[in-house]
Structure formats: C-alpha cells, structure tokens
CSV table of C-alpha atoms in Angstrom, one decimal:
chain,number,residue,atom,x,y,z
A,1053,UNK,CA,72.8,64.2,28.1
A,1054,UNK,CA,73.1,62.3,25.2
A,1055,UNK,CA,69.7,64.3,23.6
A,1056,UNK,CA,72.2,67.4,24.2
A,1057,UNK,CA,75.4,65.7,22.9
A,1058,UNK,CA,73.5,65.1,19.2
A,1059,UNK,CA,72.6,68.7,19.1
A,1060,UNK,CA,75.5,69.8,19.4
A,1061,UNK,CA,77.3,67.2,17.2
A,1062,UNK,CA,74.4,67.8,14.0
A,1063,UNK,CA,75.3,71.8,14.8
A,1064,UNK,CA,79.0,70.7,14.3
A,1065,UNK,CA,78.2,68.9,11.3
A,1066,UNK,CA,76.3,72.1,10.1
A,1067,UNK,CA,78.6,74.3,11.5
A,1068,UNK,CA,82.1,72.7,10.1
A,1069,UNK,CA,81.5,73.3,5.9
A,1070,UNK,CA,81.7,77.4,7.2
A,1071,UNK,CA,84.7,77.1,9.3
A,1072,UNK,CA,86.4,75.1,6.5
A,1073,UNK,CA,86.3,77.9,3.7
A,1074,UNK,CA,88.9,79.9,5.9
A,1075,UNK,CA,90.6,76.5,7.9
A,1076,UNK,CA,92.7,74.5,5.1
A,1077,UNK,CA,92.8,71.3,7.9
A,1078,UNK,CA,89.4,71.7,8.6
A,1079,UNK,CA,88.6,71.7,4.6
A,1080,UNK,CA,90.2,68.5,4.5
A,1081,UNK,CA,88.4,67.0,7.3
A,1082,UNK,CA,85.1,67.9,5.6
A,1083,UNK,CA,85.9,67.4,2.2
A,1084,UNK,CA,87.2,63.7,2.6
A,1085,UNK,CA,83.9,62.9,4.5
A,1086,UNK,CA,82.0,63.7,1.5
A,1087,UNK,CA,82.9,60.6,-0.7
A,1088,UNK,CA,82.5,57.9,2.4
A,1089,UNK,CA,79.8,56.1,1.7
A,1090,UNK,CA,79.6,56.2,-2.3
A,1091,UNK,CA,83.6,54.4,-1.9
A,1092,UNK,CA,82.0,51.9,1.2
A,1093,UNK,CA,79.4,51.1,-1.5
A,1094,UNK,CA,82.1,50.4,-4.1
A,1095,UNK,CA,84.4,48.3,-2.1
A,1096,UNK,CA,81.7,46.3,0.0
A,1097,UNK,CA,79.8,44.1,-1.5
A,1098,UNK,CA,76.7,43.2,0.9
A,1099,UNK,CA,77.8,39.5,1.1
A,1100,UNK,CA,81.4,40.5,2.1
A,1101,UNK,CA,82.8,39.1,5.4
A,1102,UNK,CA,84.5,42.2,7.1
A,1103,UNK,CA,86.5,43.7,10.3
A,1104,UNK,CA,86.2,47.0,11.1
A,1105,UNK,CA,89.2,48.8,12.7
A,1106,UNK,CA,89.1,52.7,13.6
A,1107,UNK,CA,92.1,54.8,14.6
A,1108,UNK,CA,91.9,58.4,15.6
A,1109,UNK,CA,94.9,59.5,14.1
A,1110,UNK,CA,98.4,58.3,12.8
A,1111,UNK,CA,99.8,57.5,16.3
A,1112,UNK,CA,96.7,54.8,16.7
A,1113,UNK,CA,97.1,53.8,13.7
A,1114,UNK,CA,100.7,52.1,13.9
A,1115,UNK,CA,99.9,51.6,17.6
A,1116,UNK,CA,96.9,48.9,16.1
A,1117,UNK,CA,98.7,47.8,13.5
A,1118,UNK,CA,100.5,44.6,14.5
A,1119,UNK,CA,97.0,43.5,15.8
A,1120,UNK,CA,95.3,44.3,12.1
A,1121,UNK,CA,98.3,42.8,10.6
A,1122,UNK,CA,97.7,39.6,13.1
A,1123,UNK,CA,93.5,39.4,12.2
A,1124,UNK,CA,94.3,40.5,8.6
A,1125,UNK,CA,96.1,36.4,8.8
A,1126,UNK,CA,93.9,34.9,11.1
A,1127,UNK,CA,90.9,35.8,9.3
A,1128,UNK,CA,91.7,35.7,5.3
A,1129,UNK,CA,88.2,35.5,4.0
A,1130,UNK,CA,87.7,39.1,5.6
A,1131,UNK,CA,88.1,42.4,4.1
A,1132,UNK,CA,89.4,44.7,6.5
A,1133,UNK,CA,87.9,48.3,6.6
A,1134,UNK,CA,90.0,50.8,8.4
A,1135,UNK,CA,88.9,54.0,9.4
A,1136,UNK,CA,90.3,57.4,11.0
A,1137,UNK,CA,89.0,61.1,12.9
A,1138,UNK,CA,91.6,62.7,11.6
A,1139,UNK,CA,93.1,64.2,8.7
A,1140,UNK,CA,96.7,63.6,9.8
A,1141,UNK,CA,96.0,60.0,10.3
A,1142,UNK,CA,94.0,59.6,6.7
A,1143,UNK,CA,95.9,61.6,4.7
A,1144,UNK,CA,99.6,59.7,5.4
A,1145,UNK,CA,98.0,56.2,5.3
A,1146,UNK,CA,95.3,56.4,3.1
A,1147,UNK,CA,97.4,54.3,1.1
A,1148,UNK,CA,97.9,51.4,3.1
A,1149,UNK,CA,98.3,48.2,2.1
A,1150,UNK,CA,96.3,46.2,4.8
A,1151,UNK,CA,93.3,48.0,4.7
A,1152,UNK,CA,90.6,46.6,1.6
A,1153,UNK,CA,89.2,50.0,2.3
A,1154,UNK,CA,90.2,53.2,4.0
A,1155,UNK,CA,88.0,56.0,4.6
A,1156,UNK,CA,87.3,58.9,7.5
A,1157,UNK,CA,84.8,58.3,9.8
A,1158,UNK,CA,81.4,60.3,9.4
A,1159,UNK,CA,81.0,62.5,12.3
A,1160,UNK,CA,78.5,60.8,15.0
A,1161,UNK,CA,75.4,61.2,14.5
A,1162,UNK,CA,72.6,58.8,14.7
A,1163,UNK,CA,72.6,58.7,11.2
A,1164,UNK,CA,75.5,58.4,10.4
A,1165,UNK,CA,76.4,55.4,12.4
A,1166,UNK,CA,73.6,53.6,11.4
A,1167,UNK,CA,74.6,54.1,7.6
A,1168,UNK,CA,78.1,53.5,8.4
A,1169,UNK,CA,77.1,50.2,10.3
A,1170,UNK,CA,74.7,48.9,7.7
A,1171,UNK,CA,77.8,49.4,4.9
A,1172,UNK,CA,80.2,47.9,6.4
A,1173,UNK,CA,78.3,45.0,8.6
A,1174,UNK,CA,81.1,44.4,9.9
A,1175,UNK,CA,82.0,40.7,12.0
A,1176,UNK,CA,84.2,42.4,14.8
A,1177,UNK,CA,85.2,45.8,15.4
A,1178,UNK,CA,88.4,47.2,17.3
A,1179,UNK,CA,88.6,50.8,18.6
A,1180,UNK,CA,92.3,51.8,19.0
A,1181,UNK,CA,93.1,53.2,22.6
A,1182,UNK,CA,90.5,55.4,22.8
A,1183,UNK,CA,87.8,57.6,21.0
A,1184,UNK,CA,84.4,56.3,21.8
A,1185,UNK,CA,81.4,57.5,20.0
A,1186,UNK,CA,78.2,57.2,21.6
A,1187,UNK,CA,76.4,56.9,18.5
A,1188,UNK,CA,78.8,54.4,16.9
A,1189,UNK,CA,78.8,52.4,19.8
A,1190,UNK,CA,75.1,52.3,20.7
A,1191,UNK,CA,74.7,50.8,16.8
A,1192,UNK,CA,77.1,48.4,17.4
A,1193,UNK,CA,75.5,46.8,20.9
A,1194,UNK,CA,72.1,47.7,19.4
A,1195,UNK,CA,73.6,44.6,16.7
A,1196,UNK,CA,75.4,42.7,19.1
A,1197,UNK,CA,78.7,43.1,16.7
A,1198,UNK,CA,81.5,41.6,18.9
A,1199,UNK,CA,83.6,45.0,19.8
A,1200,UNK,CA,86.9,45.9,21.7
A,1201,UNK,CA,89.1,48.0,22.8
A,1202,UNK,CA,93.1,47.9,22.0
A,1203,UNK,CA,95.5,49.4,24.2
A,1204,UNK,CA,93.1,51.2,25.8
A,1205,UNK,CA,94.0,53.8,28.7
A,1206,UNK,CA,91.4,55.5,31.1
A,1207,UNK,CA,92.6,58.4,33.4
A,1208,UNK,CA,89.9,59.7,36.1
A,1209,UNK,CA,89.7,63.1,33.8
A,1210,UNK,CA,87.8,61.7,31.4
A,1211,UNK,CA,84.0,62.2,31.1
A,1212,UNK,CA,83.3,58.7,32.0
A,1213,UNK,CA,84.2,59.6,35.7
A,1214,UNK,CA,82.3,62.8,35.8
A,1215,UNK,CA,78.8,63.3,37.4
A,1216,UNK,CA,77.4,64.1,34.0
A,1217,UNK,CA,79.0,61.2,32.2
A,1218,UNK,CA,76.4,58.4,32.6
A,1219,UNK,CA,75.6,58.5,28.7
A,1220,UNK,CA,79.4,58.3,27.8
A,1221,UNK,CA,79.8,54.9,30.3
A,1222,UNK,CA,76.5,53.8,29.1
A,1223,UNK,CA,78.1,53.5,25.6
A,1224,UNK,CA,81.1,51.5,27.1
A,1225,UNK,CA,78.5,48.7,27.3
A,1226,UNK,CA,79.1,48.0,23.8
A,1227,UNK,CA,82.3,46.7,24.3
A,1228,UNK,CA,82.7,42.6,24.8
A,1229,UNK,CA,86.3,42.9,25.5
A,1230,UNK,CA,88.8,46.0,26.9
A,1231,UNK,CA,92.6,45.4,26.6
A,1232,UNK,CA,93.8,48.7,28.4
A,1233,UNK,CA,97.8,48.9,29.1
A,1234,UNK,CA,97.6,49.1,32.8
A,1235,UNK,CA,96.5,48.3,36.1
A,1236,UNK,CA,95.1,51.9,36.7
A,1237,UNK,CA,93.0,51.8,33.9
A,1238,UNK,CA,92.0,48.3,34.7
A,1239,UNK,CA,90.6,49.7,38.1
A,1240,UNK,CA,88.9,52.7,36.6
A,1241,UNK,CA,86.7,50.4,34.7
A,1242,UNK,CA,86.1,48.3,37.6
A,1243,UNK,CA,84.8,51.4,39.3
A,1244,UNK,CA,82.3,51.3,36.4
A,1245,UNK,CA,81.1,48.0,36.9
A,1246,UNK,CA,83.4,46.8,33.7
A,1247,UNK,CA,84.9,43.6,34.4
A,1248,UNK,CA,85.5,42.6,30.9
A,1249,UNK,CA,88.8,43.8,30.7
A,1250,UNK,CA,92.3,42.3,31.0
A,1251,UNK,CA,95.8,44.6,31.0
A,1252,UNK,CA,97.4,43.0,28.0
A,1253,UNK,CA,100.1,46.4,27.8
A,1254,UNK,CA,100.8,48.5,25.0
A,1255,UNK,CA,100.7,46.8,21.4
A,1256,UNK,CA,103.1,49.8,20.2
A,1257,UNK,CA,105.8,47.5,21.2
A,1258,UNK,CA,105.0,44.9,19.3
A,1259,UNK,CA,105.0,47.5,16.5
A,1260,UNK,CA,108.5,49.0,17.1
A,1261,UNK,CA,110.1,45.5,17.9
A,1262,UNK,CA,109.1,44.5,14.5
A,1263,UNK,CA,111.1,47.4,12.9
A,1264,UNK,CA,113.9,45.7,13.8
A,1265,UNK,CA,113.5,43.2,11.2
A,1266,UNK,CA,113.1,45.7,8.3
A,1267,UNK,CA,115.6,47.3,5.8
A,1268,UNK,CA,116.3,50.4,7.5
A,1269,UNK,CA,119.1,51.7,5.2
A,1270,UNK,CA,118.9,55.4,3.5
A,1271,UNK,CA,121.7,55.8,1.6
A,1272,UNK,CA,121.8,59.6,1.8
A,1273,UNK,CA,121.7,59.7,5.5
A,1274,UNK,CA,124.4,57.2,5.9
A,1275,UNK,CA,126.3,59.6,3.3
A,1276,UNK,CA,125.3,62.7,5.8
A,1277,UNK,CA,126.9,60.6,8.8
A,1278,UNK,CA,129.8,60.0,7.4
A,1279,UNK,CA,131.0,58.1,10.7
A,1280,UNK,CA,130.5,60.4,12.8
A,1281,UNK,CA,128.2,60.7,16.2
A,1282,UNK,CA,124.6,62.1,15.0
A,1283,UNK,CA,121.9,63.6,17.0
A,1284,UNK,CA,118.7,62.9,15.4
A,1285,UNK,CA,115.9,65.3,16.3
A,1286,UNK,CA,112.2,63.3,15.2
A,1287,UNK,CA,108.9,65.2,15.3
A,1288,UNK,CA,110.1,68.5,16.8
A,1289,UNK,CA,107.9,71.7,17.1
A,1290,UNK,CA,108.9,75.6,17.2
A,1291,UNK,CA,110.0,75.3,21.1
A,1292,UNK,CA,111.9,72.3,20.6
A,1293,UNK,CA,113.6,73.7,17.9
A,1294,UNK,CA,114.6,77.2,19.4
A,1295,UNK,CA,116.7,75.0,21.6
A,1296,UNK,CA,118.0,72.7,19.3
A,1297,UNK,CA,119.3,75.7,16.9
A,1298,UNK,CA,120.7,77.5,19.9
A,1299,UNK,CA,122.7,74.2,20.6
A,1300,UNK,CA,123.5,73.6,17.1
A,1301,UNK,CA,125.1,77.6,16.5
A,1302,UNK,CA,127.1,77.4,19.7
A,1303,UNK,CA,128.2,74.3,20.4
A,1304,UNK,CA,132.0,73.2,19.1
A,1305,UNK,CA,131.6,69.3,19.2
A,1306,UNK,CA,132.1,67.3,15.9
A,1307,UNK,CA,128.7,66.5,15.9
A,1308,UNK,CA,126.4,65.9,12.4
A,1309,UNK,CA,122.1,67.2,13.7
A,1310,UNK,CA,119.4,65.3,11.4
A,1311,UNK,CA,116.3,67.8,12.0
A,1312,UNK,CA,112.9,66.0,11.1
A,1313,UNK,CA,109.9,68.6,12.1
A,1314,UNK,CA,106.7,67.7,12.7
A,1315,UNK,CA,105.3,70.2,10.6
A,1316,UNK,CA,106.6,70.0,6.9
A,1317,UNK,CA,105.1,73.3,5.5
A,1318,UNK,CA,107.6,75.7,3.3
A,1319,UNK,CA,107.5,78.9,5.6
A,1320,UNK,CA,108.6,76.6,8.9
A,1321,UNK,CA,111.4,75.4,7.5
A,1322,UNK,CA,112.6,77.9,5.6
A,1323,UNK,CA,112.5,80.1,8.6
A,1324,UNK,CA,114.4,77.2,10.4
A,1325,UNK,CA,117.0,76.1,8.1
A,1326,UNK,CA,117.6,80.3,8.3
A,1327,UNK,CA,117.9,80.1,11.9
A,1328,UNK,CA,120.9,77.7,11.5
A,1329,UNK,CA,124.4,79.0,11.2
A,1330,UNK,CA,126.0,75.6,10.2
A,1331,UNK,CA,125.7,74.5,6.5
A,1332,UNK,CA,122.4,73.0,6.3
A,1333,UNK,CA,121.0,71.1,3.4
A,1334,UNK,CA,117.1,70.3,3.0
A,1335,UNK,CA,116.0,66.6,2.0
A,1336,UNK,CA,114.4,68.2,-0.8
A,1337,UNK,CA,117.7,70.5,-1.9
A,1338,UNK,CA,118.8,66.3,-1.9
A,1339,UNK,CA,116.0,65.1,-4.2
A,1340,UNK,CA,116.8,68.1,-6.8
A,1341,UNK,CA,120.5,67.4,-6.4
A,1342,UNK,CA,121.3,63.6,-5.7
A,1343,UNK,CA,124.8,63.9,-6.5
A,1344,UNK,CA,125.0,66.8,-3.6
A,1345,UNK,CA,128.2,66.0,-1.3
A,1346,UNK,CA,126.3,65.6,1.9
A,1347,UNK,CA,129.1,64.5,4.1
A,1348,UNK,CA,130.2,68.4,3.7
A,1349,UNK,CA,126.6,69.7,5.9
A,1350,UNK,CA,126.6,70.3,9.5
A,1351,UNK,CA,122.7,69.7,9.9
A,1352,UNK,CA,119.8,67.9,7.5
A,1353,UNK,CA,116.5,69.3,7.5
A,1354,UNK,CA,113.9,66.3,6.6
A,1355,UNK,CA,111.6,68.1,5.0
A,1356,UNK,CA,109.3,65.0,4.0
A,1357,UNK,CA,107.3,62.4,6.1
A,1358,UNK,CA,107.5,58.8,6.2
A,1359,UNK,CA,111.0,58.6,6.6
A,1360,UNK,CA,111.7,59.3,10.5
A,1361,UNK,CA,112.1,55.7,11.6
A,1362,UNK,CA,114.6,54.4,9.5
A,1363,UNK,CA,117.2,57.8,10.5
A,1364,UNK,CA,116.4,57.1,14.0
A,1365,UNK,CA,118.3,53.7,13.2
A,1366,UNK,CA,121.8,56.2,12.1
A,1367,UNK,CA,121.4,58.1,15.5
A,1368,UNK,CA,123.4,57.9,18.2
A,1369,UNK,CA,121.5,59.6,20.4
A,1370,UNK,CA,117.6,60.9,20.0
A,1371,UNK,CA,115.8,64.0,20.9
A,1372,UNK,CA,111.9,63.4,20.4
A,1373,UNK,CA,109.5,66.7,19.8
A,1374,UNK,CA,106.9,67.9,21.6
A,1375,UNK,CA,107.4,67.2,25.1
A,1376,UNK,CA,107.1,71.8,25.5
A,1377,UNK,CA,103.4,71.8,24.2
A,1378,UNK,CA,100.3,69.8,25.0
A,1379,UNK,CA,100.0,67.2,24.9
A,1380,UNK,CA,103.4,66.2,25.2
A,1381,UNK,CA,106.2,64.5,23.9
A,1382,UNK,CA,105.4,62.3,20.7
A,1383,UNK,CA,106.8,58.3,20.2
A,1384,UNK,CA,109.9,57.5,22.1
A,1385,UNK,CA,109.3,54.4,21.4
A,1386,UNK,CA,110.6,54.0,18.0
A,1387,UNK,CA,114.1,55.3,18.8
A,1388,UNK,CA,114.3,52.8,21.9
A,1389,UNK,CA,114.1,50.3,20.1
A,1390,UNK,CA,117.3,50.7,18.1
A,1391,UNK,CA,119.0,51.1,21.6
A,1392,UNK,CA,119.4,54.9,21.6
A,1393,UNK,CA,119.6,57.1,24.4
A,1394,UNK,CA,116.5,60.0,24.3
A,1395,UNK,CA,116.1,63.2,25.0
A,1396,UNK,CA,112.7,65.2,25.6
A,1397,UNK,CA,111.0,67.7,27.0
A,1398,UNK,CA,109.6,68.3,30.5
A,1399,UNK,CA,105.9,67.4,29.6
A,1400,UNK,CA,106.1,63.3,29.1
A,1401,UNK,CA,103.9,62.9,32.6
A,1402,UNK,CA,100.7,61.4,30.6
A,1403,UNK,CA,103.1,58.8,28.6
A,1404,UNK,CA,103.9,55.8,30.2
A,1405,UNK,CA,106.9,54.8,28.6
A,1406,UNK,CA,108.4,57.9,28.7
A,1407,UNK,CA,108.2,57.9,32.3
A,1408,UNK,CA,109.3,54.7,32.6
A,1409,UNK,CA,112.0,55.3,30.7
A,1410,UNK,CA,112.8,58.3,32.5
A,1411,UNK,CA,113.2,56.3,35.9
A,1412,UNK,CA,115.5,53.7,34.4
A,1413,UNK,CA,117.6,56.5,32.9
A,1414,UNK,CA,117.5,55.6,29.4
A,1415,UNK,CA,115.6,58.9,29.1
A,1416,UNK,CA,116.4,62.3,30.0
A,1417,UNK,CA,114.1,65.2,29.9
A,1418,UNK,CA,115.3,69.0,30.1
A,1419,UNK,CA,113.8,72.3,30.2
A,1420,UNK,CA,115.8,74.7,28.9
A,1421,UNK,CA,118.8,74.8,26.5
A,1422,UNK,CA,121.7,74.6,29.5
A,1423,UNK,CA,120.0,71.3,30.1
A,1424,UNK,CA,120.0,70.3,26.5
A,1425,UNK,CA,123.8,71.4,25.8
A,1426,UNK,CA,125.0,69.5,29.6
A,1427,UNK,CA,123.2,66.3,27.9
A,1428,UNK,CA,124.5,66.1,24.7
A,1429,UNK,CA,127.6,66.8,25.7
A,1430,UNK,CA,127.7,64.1,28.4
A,1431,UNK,CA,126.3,61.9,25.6
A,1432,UNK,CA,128.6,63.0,23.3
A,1433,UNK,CA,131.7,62.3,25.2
A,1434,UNK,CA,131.2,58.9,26.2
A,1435,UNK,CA,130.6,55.9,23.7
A,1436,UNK,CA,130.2,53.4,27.1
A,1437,UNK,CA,127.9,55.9,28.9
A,1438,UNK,CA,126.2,56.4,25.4
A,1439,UNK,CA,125.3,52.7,25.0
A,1440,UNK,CA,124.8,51.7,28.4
A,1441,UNK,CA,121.8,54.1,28.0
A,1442,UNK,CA,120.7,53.0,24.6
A,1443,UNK,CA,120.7,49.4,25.9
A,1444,UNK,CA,118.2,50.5,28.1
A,1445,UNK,CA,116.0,52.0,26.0
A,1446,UNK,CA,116.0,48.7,23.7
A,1447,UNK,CA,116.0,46.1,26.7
A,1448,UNK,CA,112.8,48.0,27.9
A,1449,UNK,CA,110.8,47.6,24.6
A,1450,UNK,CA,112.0,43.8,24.7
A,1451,UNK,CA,110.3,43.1,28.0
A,1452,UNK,CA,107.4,44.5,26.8
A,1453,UNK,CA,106.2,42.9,24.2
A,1454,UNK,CA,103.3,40.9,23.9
A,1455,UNK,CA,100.1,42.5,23.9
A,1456,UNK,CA,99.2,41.6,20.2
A,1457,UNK,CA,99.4,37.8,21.5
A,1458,UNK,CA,97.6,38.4,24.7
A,1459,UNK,CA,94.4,40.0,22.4
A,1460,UNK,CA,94.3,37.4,19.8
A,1461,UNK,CA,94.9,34.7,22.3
A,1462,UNK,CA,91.4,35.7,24.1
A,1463,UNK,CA,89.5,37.0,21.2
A,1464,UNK,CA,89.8,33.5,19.2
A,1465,UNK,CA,92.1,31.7,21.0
C-alpha cells in the first residue's frame, strides 16, 4: 500500500502545477513550495541546532503554539523551523515571530522528505494533532530523531483502523511520544500496540488562557459598542450568515452585530453588507474614514483577519461560524475564555469542547433562525442569565489548562 500511496502522491505532485493555472488557492499552494529548500539553505546553517514543528493549518498552529513558545525558552541555542500543508495557515503567519524559519511543507514523497530531513537535521520534531506523512515519518525513525505528537486525537474512521491501513500505523512507529487529548484516543492507540502515549488534553487552552493577559483594546470597536449589549459573530460562512441577517433585519432589540466572516474576499461581503437593512459600516469603510462616527451603525462588517480575538473580548454574547458545513463549528474556545456565552450550529459533534460546553450549558447550538432569534433574545434580556453562562464558558477553559506543562514535563523534565 504504501508502493501505491507514492504513486499517487508523485501523480499529485505532477498533477497540481495543471490544476493551479485555473485554482488561485491551489496556485498558492504550489507556488510557495517552489522556494523551500533554496530559503531552508539560507536560514540553516549545517552546524545549526534546530526543532522542527509542523502544523497543518492556522487552527494547529495556535493550538501548538504555547508549546513552541515553551521549547523556543527551554532550548535557546535552537532555531526553530516551523512548517505548514496549507496555504491558509502559511499565508497569515508566515510572519511570525517565533519561528527562525517558516516555510510549506514539500508534498511527501520520498524525496522530498529526505531533502527536507537532511536541511533541517532537526534535534526533535512535533507534529501538531494530526497529519502524518508516511514518508516524513519513515525519514525521521529511519534517523532516530526524537518525534511527537501534540494534542493529538484518533477517531476509529481514520485509516489507521482500516484493513488496508497497516502502512499508515507502520509510520506511527516513528513517534517516541503521543500526547492525545483524551482517553478514547489513548485506547485507539493501545489497540495498535502504542503504549507511548499519555492524555495530557488539549494545549489550545493554554493558548486562549494566555489571551487573557494581553492588551485586547480596539479603539474603534469600543467606539461601535457604545455601551451597549453586542453580539459578536467570529468566522461565519454563507449559512450562518443567512441566519444572522434574517435576525439582524427583523429583530427590534437595541442590539449593536460585529460580523467577522471567514472568508474576506470583496464579492462576499459586498453581497452581505447588501443583505443587511441596518446601517452597516465595513472595517475598511473605517480605515479610509477614521474619523467615521461609528457609534451611529447598527452592524460592523470585519473585513480584515487577525483581529477576531480581541472583539470577542467587547461581546456580550458569541456566535462562532461553521457549525452548518463540514467539518463543523470553528474555535469556541477563544470566546470562552473571556466568559461569554456561545452560540453555534448543529454540527459541533467532532469537537470536544463544544460538546462539552454544550452539556454544561455555556453553549447553545441551533438549527434554524427561530432558534437563533429565541436565544438571543433570552440572552439579551437577562444580564444574570447572560453571565451565569459566560462564567461557564471561562470556568471551563480554567480547569483545563495544562497540557503544555504535562508535554514538557515528560519530554525534558
């Protein structure tokens, strides 16, 4: 199986320069591979110490990151070389500041990963949750580099469980160390003969909890509140947002709506702000016009990135995106932790937290947009009921803190 998997992944490598000329996300994807090596070659030096993290996409990404932060100090002599699959990770934080180097990760082939192995010779490696390369891997165990797995999760769909999977769990034995968030996927490995493997949680609350301790002011948002009970809406998508407007047109309450889609391009949200009936001002109408009396609009449309986490922390209660699509609702996490009450859709049944959150009732999911107006309105009402809720959401990302420390404290205790 794994002579068929590199046939097919070389035909994808062939394949994917075609598909790009007509696919602007898949132009990007092959594009930023091209430069990989020549800027490894540049930034590495072959008697550099390194660590090599990889992250499949932006969620990973800040889900690793208070455990590269926590290496990045423990080990100070090492560069650390980050790397990501895809575009909408490597594209928002190919800027980063922890990373000495931050690139895309070849696709895997043989060659590839040997190449990619030999420049960065890296000390330790960390996959982030999930994403396991055969190729990648196989190089790494075939040079005993010390490897783990951070906040991994296994589910019994995965090809490691199937009959033709014995190449894919074969690879898992270059791992010294998985840290999966729970018990399940503790047991699922077992089933595989792993015993390496400890349930440390979920490092993304480590991450959130540390938000806390950041300047979250924005000036213009506070302007846009103007005192007054906000709904913030982070990360939404077309079906969330058919709801959301429908709520927003009818609905009497004094209420202010910070829109923050997940996808930024000109066409979506012009056809969105056009949608709205209220007075609705852009972010970028606000960056052209900075003197703009914002306390006047009904709804903001954040039409940027980078931004979403510090409006969570003017919202009085959350609705998170994506829970009407596959595969499901994005973080909930980040407005927990400023003690807000959240709102999602109906497909959150692959995310813990949500779920958990769900059954403590700090969450509420809904289906359709009588369920959305019933919620916001109870929310709305009821400043107790409000942040008896939100105190929930925050006292839940309290307790479960600690994963960072339970990784570090076996990998060099």
């Amino acid at each position: 199986m794994l002579f068929l998997y590199n046939i097919l992944t070389n035909f994808a490598s062939s394949l994917l320069p075609v598909i790009a000329l007509f696919a602007p996300k898949i132009k990007l994807f092959v594009d930023g591979r091209k430069e990989v090596f020549k800027e490894l070659s540049s930034k590495i030096k072959p008697e550099d110490l390194t660590i090599w993290f990889h992250a499949a996409s932006l969620g990973e990404y800040e889900q690793g990151l208070p455990v590269i932060e926590s290496i990045k100090t423990k080990y100070p002599s090492h560069k650390i070389i980050i790397s990501f699959f895809s575009p909408s990770g490597y594209e928002v934080r190919k800027n980063n500041i922890v990373g000495h180097a931050t690139v895309y990760l070849p696709l895997d082939t043989k060659s590839n990963a040997k190449e990619f192995i030999k420049a960065v010779h890296p000390d330790m490696v960390f996959f982030i949750k999930y994403e396991f390369w055969p190729n990648y891997l196989n190089e790494l165990k075939e040079h005993q580099i010390p490897t783990y797995l951070v906040s991994g999760i296994f589910r019994e769909n995965q090809l490691f469980f199937k009959w033709y999977g014995a190449f894919y769990v074969k690879a898992l034995d270059a791992f010294t160390y998985f840290f999966v968030q729970n018990e399940k996927s503790k047991n699922l490995l077992v089933q595989l003969g792993k015993t390496n493997v400890a349930v440390s949680g979920d490092t993304r609350f480590d991450r959130v909890a540390t938000i806390l301790e950041k300047d979250n002011s924005l000036s213009f948002i506070a302007a846009f509140k103007n005192n007054k009970t906000t709904l913030v809406a982070g990360s939404t998508w077309p079906k969330d947002e058919a709801l959301l407007t429908k709520y927003i047109n009818q609905t009497a309450h004094n209420i202010k709506v910070v829109i923050a889609p997940h996808n930024i391009k000109k066409d979506q949200i012009a056809s969105l702000k056009n949608s709205i009936t209220k007075k609705t001002v852009l972010y970028s109408d606000y960056l052209y016009n900075p003197t703009m009396p914002l306390a006047e609009y009904d709804v903001f449309i954040i039409d940027t990135i980078g931004i979403l986490t510090k409006i969570y922390s003017y919202a009085d209660i959350a609705y998170v995106g994506g829970g009407f699509g596959n595969p499901g609702v994005h973080n909930i996490l980040e407005p927990a932790t400023f003690g807000i009450p959240i709102i999602i859709g109906p497909n959150y049944s692959h995310f813990a937290e949500a779920t958990a959150l769900i059954r403590l009732q700090g969450c509420r999911a809904i289906s359709n947009a009588q369920q959305l107006k019933k919620t916001i309105t109870e929310l709305n009402a009821d400043a107790t009921y409000r942040t008896e809720k939100g105190h929930i959401c925050s006292t839940f990302v309290t307790m479960n803190k600690g994963a960072t420390n339970i990784i570090l404290n076996t990998i060099a205790p």
